[in-house]
Coordinates of C-alpha atoms in Angstrom, one line a residue:
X1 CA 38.2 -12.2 -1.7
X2 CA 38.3 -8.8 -2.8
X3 CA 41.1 -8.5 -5.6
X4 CA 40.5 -4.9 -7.1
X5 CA 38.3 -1.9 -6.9
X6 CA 38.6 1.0 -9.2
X7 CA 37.0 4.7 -8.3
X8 CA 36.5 7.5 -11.1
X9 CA 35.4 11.0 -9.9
X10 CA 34.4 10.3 -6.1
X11 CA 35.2 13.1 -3.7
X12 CA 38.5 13.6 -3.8
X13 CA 39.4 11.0 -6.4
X14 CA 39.7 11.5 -10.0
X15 CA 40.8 8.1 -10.7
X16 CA 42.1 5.2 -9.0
X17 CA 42.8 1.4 -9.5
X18 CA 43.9 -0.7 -6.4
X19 CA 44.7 -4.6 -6.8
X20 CA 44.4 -6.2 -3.6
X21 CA 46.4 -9.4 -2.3
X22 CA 45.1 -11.8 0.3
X23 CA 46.1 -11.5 3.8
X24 CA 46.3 -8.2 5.4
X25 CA 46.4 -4.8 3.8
X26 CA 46.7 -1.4 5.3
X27 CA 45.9 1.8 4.5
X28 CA 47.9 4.8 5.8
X29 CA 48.2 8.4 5.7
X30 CA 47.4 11.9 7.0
X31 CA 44.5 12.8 8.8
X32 CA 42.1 14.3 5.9
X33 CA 44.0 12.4 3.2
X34 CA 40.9 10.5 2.3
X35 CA 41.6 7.0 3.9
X36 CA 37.9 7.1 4.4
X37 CA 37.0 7.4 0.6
X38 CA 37.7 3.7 0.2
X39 CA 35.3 2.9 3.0
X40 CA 32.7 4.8 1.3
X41 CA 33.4 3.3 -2.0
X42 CA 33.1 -0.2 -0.5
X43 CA 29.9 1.0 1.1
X44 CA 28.5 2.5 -2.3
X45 CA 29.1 -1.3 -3.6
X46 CA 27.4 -2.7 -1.1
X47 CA 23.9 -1.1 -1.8
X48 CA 24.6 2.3 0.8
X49 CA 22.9 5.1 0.1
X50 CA 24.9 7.5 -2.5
X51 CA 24.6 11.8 -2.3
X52 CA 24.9 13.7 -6.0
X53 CA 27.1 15.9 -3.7
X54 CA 29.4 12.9 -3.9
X55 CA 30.7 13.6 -6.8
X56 CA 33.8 15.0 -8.3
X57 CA 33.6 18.7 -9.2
X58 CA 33.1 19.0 -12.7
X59 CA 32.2 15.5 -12.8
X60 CA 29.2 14.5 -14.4
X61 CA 28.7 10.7 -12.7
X62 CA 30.8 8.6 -10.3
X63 CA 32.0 5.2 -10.8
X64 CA 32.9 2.7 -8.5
X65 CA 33.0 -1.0 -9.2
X66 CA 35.1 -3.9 -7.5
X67 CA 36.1 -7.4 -8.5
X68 CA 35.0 -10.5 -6.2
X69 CA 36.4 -14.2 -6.0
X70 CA 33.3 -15.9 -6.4
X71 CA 32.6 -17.9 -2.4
X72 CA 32.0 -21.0 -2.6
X73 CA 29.1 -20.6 -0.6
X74 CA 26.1 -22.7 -1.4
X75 CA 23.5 -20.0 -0.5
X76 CA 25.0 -17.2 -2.5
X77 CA 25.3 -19.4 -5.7
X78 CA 21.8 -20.9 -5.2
X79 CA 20.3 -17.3 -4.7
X80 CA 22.2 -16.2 -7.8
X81 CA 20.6 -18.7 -9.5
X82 CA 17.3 -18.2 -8.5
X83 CA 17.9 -13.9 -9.8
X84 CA 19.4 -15.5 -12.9
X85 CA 22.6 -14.1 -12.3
X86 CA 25.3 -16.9 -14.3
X87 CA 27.0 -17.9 -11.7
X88 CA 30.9 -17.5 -12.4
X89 CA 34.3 -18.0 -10.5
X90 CA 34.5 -14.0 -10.1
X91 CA 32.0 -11.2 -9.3
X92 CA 32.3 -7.8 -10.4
X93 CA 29.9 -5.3 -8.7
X94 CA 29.9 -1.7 -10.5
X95 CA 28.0 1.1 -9.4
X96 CA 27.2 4.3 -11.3
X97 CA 25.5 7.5 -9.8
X98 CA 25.0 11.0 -11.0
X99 CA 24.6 14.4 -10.5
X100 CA 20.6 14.1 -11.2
X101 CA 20.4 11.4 -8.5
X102 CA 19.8 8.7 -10.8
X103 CA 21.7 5.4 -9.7
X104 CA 22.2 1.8 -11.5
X105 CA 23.8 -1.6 -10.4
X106 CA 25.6 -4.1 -12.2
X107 CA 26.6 -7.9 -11.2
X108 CA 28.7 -9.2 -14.1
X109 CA 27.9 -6.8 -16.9
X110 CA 24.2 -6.7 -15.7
X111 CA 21.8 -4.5 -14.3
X112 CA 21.2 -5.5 -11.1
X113 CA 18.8 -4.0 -8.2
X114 CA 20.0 -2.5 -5.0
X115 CA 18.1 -5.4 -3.0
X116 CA 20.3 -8.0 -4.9
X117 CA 23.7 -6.5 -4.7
X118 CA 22.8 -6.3 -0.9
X119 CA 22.4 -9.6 -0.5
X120 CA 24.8 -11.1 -2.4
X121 CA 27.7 -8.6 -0.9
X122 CA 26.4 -9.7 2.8
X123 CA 28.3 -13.1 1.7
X124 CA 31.2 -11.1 0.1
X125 CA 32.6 -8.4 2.4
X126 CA 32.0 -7.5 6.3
X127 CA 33.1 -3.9 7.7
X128 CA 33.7 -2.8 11.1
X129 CA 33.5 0.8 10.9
X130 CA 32.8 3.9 13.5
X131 CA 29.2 2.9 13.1
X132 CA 29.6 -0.3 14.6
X133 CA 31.3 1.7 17.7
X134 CA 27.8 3.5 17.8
X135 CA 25.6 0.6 18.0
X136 CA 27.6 -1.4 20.5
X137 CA 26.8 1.8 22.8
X138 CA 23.4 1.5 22.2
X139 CA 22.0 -1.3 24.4
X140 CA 19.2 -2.2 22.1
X141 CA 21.6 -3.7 19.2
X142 CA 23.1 -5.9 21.5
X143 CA 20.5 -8.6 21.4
X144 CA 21.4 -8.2 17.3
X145 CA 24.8 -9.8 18.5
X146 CA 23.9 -12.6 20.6
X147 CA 21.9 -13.5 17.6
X148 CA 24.0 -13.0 14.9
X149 CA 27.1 -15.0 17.3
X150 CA 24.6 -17.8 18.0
X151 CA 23.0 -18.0 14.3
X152 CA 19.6 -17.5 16.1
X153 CA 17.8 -15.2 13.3
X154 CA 15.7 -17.7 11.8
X155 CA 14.2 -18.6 15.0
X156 CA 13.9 -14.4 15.8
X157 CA 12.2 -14.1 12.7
X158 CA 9.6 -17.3 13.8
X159 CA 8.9 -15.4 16.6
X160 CA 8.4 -12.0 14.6
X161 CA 6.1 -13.7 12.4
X162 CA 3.9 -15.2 15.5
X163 CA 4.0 -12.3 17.3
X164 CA 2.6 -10.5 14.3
X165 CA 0.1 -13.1 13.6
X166 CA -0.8 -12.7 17.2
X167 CA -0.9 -8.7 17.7
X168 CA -3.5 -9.1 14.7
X169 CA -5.8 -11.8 16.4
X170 CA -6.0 -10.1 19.8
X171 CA -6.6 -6.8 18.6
X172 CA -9.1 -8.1 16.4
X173 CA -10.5 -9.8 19.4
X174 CA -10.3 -6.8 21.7
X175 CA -12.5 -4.5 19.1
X176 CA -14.8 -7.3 19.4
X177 CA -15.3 -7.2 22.6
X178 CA -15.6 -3.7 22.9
X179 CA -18.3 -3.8 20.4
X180 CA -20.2 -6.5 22.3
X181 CA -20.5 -4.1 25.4
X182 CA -22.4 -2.2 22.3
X183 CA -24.0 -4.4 20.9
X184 CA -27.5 -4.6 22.4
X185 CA -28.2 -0.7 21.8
X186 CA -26.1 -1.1 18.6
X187 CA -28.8 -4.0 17.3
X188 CA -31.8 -2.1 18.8
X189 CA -30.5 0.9 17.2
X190 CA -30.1 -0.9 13.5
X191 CA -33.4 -3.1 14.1
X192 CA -35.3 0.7 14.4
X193 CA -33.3 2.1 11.1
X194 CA -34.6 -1.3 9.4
X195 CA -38.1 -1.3 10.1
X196 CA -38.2 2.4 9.6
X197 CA -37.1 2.0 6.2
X198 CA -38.5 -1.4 5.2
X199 CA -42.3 0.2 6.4
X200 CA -41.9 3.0 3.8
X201 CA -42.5 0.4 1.3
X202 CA -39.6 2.7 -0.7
X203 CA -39.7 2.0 -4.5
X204 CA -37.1 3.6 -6.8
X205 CA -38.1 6.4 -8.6
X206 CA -41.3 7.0 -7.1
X207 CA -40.3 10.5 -5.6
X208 CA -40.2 12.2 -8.9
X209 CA -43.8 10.4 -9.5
X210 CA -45.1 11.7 -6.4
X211 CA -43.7 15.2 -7.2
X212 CA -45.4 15.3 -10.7
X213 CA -48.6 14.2 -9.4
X214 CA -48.5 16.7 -6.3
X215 CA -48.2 19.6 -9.0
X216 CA -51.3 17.9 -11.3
X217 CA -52.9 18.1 -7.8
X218 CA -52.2 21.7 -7.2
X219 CA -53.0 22.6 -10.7
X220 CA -56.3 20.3 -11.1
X221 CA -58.7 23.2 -10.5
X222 CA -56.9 25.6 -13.5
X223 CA -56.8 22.6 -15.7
X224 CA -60.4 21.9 -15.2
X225 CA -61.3 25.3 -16.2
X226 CA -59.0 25.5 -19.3
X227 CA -59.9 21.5 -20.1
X228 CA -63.5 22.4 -20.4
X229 CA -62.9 25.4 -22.9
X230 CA -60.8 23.4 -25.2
X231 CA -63.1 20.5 -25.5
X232 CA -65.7 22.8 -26.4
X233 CA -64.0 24.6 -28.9
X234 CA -62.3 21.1 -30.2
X235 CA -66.1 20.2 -29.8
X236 CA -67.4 22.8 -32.0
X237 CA -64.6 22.2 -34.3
X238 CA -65.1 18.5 -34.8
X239 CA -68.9 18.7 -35.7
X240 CA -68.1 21.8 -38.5
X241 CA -65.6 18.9 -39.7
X242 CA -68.4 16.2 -39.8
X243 CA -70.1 18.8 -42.0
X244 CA -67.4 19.2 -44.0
X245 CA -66.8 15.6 -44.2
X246 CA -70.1 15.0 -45.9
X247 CA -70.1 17.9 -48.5
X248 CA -66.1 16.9 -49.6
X249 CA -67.3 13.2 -50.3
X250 CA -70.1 13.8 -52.3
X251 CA -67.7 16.2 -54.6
X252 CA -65.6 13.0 -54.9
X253 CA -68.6 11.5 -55.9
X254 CA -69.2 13.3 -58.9
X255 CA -65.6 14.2 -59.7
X256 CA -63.3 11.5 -58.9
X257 CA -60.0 14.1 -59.3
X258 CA -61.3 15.6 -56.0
X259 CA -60.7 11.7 -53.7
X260 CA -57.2 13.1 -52.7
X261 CA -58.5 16.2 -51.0
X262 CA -61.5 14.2 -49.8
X263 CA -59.9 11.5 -47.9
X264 CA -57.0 14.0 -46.2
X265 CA -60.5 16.1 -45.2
X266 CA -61.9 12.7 -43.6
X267 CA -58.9 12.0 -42.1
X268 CA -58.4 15.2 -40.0
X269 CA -62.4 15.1 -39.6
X270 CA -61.7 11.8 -37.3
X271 CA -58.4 12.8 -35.7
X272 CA -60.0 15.8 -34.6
X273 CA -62.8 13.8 -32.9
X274 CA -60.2 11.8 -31.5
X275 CA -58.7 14.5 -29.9
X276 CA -61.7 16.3 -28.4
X277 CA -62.6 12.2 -26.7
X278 CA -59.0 12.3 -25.1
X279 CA -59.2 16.0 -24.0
X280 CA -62.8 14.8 -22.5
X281 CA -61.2 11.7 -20.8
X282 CA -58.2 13.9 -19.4
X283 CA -60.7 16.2 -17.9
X284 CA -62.9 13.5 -16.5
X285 CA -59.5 11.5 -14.3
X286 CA -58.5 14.9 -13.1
X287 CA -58.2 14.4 -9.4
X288 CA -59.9 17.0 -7.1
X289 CA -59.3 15.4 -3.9
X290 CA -58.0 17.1 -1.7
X291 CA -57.3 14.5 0.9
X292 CA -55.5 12.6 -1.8
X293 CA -53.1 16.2 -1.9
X294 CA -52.6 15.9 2.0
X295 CA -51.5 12.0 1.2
X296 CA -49.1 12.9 -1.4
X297 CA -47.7 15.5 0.5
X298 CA -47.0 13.4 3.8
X299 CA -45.8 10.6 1.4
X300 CA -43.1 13.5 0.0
X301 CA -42.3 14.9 3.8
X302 CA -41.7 10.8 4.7
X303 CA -39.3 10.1 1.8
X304 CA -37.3 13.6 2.2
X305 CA -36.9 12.5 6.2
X306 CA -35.5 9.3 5.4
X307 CA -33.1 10.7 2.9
X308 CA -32.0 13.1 5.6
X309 CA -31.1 10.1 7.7
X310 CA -30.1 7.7 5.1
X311 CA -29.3 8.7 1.8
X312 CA -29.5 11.7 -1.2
X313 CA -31.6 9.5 -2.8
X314 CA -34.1 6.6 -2.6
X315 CA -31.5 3.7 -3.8
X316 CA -29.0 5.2 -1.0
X317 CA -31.6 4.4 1.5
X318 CA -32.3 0.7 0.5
X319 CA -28.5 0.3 0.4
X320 CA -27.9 1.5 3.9
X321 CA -31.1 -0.9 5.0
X322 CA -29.2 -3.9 3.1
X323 CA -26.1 -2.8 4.9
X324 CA -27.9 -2.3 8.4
X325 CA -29.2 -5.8 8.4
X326 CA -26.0 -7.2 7.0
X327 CA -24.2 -5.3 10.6
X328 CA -27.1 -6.9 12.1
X329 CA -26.8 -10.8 11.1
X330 CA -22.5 -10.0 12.1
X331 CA -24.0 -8.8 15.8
X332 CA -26.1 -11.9 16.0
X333 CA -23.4 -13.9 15.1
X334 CA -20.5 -12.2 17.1
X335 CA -20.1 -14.4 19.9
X336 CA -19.4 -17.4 17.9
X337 CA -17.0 -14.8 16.2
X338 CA -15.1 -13.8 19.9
X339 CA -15.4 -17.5 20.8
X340 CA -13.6 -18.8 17.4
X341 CA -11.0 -15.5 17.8
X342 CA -10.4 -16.4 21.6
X343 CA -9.5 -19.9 20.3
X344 CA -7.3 -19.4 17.7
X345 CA -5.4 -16.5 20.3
X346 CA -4.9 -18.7 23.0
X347 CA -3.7 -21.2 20.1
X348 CA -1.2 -18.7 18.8
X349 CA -0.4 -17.5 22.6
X350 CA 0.5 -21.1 23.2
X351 CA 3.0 -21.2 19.9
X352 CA 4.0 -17.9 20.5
X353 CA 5.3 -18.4 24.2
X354 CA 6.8 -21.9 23.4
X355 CA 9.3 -20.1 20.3
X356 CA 10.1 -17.3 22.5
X357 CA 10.7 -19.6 25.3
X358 CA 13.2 -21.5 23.1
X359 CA 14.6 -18.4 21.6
X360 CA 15.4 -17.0 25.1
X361 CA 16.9 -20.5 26.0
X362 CA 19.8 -20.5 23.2
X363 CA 20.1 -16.8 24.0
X364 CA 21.0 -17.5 27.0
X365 CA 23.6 -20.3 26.0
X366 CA 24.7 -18.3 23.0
X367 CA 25.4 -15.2 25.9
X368 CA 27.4 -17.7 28.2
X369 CA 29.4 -18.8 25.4
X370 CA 30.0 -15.8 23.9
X371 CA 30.6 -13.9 26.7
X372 CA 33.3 -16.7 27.8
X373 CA 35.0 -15.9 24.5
X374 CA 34.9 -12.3 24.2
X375 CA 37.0 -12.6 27.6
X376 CA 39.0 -14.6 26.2
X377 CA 39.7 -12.5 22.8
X378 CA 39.9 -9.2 25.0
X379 CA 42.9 -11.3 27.3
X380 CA 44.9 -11.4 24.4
X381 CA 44.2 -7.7 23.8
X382 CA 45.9 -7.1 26.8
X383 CA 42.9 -7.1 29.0
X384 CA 44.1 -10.0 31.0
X385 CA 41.4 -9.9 33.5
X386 CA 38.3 -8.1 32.2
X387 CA 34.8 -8.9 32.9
X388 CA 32.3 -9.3 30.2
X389 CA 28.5 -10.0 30.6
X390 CA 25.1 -9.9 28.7
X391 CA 22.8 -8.9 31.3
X392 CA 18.8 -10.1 30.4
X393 CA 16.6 -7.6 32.4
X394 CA 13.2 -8.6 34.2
X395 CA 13.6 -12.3 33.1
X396 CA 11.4 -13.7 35.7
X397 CA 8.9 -11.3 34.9
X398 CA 7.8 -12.5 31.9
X399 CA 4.2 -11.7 30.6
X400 CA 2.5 -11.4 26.8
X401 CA 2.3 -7.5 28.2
X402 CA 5.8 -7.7 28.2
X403 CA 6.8 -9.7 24.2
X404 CA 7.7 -7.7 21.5
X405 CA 8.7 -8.7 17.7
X406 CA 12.4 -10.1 19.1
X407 CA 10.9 -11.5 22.1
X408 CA 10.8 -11.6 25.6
X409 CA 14.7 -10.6 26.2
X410 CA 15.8 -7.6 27.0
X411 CA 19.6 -7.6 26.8
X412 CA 22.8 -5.0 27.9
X413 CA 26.1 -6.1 27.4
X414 CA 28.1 -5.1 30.9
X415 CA 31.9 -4.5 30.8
X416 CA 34.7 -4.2 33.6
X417 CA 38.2 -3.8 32.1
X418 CA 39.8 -3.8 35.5
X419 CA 39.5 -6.8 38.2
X420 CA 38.3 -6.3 41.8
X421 CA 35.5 -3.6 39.7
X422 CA 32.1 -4.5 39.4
X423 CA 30.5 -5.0 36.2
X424 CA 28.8 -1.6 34.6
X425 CA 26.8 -1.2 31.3
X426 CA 29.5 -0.9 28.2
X427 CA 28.1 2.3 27.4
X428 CA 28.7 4.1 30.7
X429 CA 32.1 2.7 31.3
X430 CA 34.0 1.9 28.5
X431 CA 36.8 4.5 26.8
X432 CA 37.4 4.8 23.1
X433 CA 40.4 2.4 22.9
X434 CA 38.0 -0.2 25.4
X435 CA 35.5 -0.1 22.9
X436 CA 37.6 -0.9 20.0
X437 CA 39.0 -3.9 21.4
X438 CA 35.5 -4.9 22.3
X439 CA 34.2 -4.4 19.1
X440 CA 37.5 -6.1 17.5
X441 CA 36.7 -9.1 19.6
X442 CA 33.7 -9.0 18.9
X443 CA 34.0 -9.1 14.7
X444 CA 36.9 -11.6 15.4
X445 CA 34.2 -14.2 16.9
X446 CA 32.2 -13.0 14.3
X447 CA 34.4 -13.6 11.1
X448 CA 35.5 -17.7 12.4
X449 CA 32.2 -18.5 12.2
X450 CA 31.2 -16.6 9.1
X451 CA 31.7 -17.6 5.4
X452 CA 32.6 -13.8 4.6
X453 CA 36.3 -13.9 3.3
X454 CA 36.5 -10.2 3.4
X455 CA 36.9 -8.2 6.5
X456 CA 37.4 -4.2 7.0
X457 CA 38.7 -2.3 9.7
X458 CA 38.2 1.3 9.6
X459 CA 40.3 3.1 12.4
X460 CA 39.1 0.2 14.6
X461 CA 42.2 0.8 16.5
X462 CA 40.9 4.3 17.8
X463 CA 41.8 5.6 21.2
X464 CA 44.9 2.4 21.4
X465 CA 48.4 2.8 22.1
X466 CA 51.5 1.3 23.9
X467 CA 50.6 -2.2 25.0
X468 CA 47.4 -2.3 23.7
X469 CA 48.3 -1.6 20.3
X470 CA 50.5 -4.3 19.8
X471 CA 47.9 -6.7 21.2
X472 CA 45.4 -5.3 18.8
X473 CA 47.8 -5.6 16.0
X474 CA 48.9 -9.5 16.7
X475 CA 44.8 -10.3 16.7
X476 CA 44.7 -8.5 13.5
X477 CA 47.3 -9.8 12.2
X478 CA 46.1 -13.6 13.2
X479 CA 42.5 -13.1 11.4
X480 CA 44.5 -12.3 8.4
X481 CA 45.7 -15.8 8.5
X482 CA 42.2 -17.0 7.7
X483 CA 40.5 -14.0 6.1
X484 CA 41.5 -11.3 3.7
X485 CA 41.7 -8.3 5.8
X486 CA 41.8 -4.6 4.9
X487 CA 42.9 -2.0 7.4
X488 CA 42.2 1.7 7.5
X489 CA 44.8 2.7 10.4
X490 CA 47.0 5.2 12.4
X491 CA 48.8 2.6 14.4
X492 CA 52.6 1.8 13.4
X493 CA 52.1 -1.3 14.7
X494 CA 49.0 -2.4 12.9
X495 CA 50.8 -1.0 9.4
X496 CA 53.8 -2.8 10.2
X497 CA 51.7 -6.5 10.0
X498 CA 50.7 -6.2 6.6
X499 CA 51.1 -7.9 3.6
X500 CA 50.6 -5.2 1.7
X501 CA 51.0 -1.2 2.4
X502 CA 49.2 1.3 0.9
X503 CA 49.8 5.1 1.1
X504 CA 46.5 7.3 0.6
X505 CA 47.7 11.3 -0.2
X506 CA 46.6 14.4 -0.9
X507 CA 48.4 16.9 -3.1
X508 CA 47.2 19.4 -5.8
X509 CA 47.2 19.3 -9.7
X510 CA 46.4 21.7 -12.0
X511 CA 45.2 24.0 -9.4
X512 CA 42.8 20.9 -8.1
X513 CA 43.3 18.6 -4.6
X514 CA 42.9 15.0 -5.7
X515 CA 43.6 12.1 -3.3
X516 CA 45.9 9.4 -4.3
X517 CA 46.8 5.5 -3.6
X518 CA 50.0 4.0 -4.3
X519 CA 51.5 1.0 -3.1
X520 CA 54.5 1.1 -0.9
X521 CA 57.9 -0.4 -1.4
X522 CA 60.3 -2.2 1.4
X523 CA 61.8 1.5 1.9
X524 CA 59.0 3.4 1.2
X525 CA 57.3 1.8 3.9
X526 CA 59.6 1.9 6.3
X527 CA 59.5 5.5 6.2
X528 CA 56.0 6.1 6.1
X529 CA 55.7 4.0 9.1
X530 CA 58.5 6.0 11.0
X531 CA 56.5 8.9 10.0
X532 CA 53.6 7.3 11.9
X533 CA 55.4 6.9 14.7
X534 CA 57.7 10.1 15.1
X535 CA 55.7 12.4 12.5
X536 CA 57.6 15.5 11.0
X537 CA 60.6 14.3 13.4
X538 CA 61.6 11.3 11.5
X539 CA 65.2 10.1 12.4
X540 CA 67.7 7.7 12.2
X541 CA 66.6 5.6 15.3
X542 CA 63.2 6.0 14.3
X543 CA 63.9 4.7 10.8
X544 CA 65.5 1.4 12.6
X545 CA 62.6 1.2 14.8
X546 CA 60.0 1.4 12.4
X547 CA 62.4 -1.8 10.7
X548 CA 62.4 -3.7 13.4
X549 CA 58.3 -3.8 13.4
X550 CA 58.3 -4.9 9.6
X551 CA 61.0 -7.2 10.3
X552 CA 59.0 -8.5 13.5
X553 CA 56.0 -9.3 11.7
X554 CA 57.3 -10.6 9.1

């Protein structure tokens, strides 16, 4: 049960504090007052999305935060547990956003995420609001309500998760196949790229080899020429050294001070003559082929095609080879591929149409039921003979062309408020005040069966009058009995059911409009709700009217 919510510095709110009782409590006032502020403050606690533009003028951040009895509900205390939230006999829920955008939750003091206080405020509070009018005109929410009424989203989800399972496998399977059509110029194709590539006999690095030879090639007639010249002068040089070689070691021979000079002389003397041997060998391996040119240069022209197909470079080329056989050895084994795919599709096919086929089955008995007791709830809204049915399009017509995530059904509530009129789709037929009472019965079937002890009504009552709004009022005023219920209305006879009455204004202070909340007294009330009834032209015998509403619902 909700027992308080406080608001700083939201919209038209600079600061309020409401404690709530049990039963059912209104909320009243002018059009524009800001009866729909507390809406949006429950939504803001409930993980909705929150605008900086929110926020009170002047304001820096908005607060809102409520106070929870703790449900007794087994699921919500285990799935506190498992976020290792301490699980207490009362929740508070705060909220804080400002005007930079940033946004925090808290659950009992803590920070808590947005996914958390979702799922922990779906067992706390349920709202009806205009956006519920909006989806029950929308045919393709209404299967959402046969399987919320019938408890049925476990097994929707089942057949979600086959049907995504299966959407993977046959697409899979269908690329396959189209590849197959392929695949005999696909492997010829490859086969050609492999051979091509494993005939070059292509080893890394030997480009730049073949490049340095092909210049030595080009060159080998100028390095002939200039080869020759320097071994003759390191020729010439080396025997003047052998000379000098013989006269330095017989000066060390008769003066031993000159053995330094002597043995760097000798030194040189041989290095020299092992320079003019290499300069002679270098000369002799110069190629002058030139048929061994023409074979470097094809070898060049070869590798510089394949990289032009393959590769920049020559370890590119082997890696597209190594990938090109890899695509081969999938082709070769791609029929015991389709035939394991086809297996495991019809498999999931099989599971896939035996779920849905279940699914449809309770829909189906969900539907009758619940349609049977939306009549019923809508007779004592004063639609004593009105037709209600969920209508399942094309359901003999059933092929795996046809599933989708929620399954085979395809469902439009159809509506006939008056008897001897056929039945027509709810969105094409039904007036404001119909639709409320729809929707009311609808949340009414909807709360007995749920463990959510909070309910809210904003302007569910729109479009209702006379008759109608005193049937709407007594079915109100019955869920209250077993649920706390909070009512945003503009019907006198709603307001005059409550427990407790609440009086949402607007006035100005200090130059500023601020909306304000106050809790209304036997006499207090009884005006307001003359006002509701009569307006500016409040008198006497609207006064005793309005008390003989409280005192009939008392």
């Amino acid at each position: 049960m909700l027992k308080e919510i406080r608001i700083e510095n939201l919209a038209l709110i600079e600061s309020l504090h409401v404690v709530l009782a049990g039963g059912l409590t209104v909320f009243t006032g002018e059009t524009g007052a800001g009866k729909s502020i507390i809406l949006q403050a429950i939504a803001l606690l409930t993980g909705g999305r929150a605008s900086s533009s929110w926020i009170r003028t002047g304001a820096s951040q908005a607060i809102v935060e409520a106070l929870f009895d703790c449900p007794k509900s087994l699921i919500l205390r285990r799935e506190l547990q498992e976020m290792g939230v301490e699980v207490a006999d009362e929740l508070l829920i705060k909220r804080l956003f400002s005007v930079d955008g940033k946004s925090r939750f808290y659950l009992n003091g803590g920070l808590a995420t947005s996914r958390l206080i979702q799922s922990v405020s779906e067992h706390l509070v349920s709202v009806a609001s205009q956006h519920d009018h909006q989806q029950l005109l929308n045919a393709r929410y209404h299967l959402d309500f046969i399987d919320m009424v019938g408890e049925l989203w476990p097994e929707r989800e089942r057949v979600s998760a086959l049907f995504d399972q299966w959407s993977a496998v046959r697409n899979e399977l269908d690329s396959l196949k189209k590849r197959e059509m392929e695949k005999e110029q696909r492997r010829d194709f490859l086969s050609y790229q492999c051979r091509e590539i494993e005939v070059a006999s292509i080893e890394i690095g030997e480009d730049a080899r073949l490049a340095s030879d092909r210049m030595r090639l080009k060159s080998s007639a100028d390095l002939q020429k200039v080869g020759q010249k320097c071994y003759r002068q390191l020729l010439n040089a080396s025997e003047s050294l052998a000379l000098a070689r013989k006269d330095i070691e017989a000066m060390s021979a008769l003066d031993p001070e000159v053995s330094p000079l002597a043995s760097g002389v000798v030194e040189q003397s041989f290095l020299v003559e092992e320079y003019t041997g290499q300069v002679r060998d270098y000369i002799n391996q110069l190629p002058n082929d030139e048929a061994a040119l023409d074979e470097i240069a094809a070898r060049i022209t070869l590798l510089q095609q394949l990289k032009r197909k393959y590769g920049e470079d020559l370890a590119e080329i082997l890696a597209y080879a190594e990938k090109a056989r890899f695509e081969l050895q999938e082709l070769e084994q791609m029929d015991e591929k389709i035939a394991k795919l086809s297996e495991c599709c019809r498999s999931l096919e099989h599971d896939l149409v035996d779920v849905a086929d279940a699914l449809s089955t309770a829909r189906g008995k969900v539907a009758e039921t619940l349609c049977a007791a939306i009549k019923e709830e809508l007779r004592q809204l004063s639609f004593e003979q009105a037709e209600f049915q969920a209508l399942f399009k094309d359901a003999e017509r059933r092929s795996l062309d046809s599933m989708t995530k929620t399954g085979w059904d395809r469902c439009e509530f159809m509506f006939s408020a008056n008897p001897g009129e056929p039945v027509k789709p709810l969105v094409k037929i039904a007036s404001g005040g119909e639709l409320s009472r729809v929707m009311l019965a609808l949340k009414c079937l909807l709360a007995k069966q749920d463990s959510v002890e909070t309910v809210i009504f904003d302007e569910i009552d729109s479009g209702i009058g006379g008759k109608a709004a005193e049937s709407v009022a007594r079915k109100i005023k019955e869920l209250a009995r077993h649920h706390q219920v909070v009512c945003i209305t503009h019907l006198p006879q709603i307001a005059a059911c409550g427990t407790s009455h609440f009086l949402v204004e607007k006035h100005l202070a200090a130059g500023r409009t601020a909306t304000s909340i106050s809790q209304l007294g036997h006499d207090a009330r009884q005006g307001e709700i003359a006002r509701m009834l009569d307006g500016d032209s409040v008198s006497s015998q609207t006064l005793a009217f309005a008390a003989e509403l409280i005192g009939r619902n008392q």
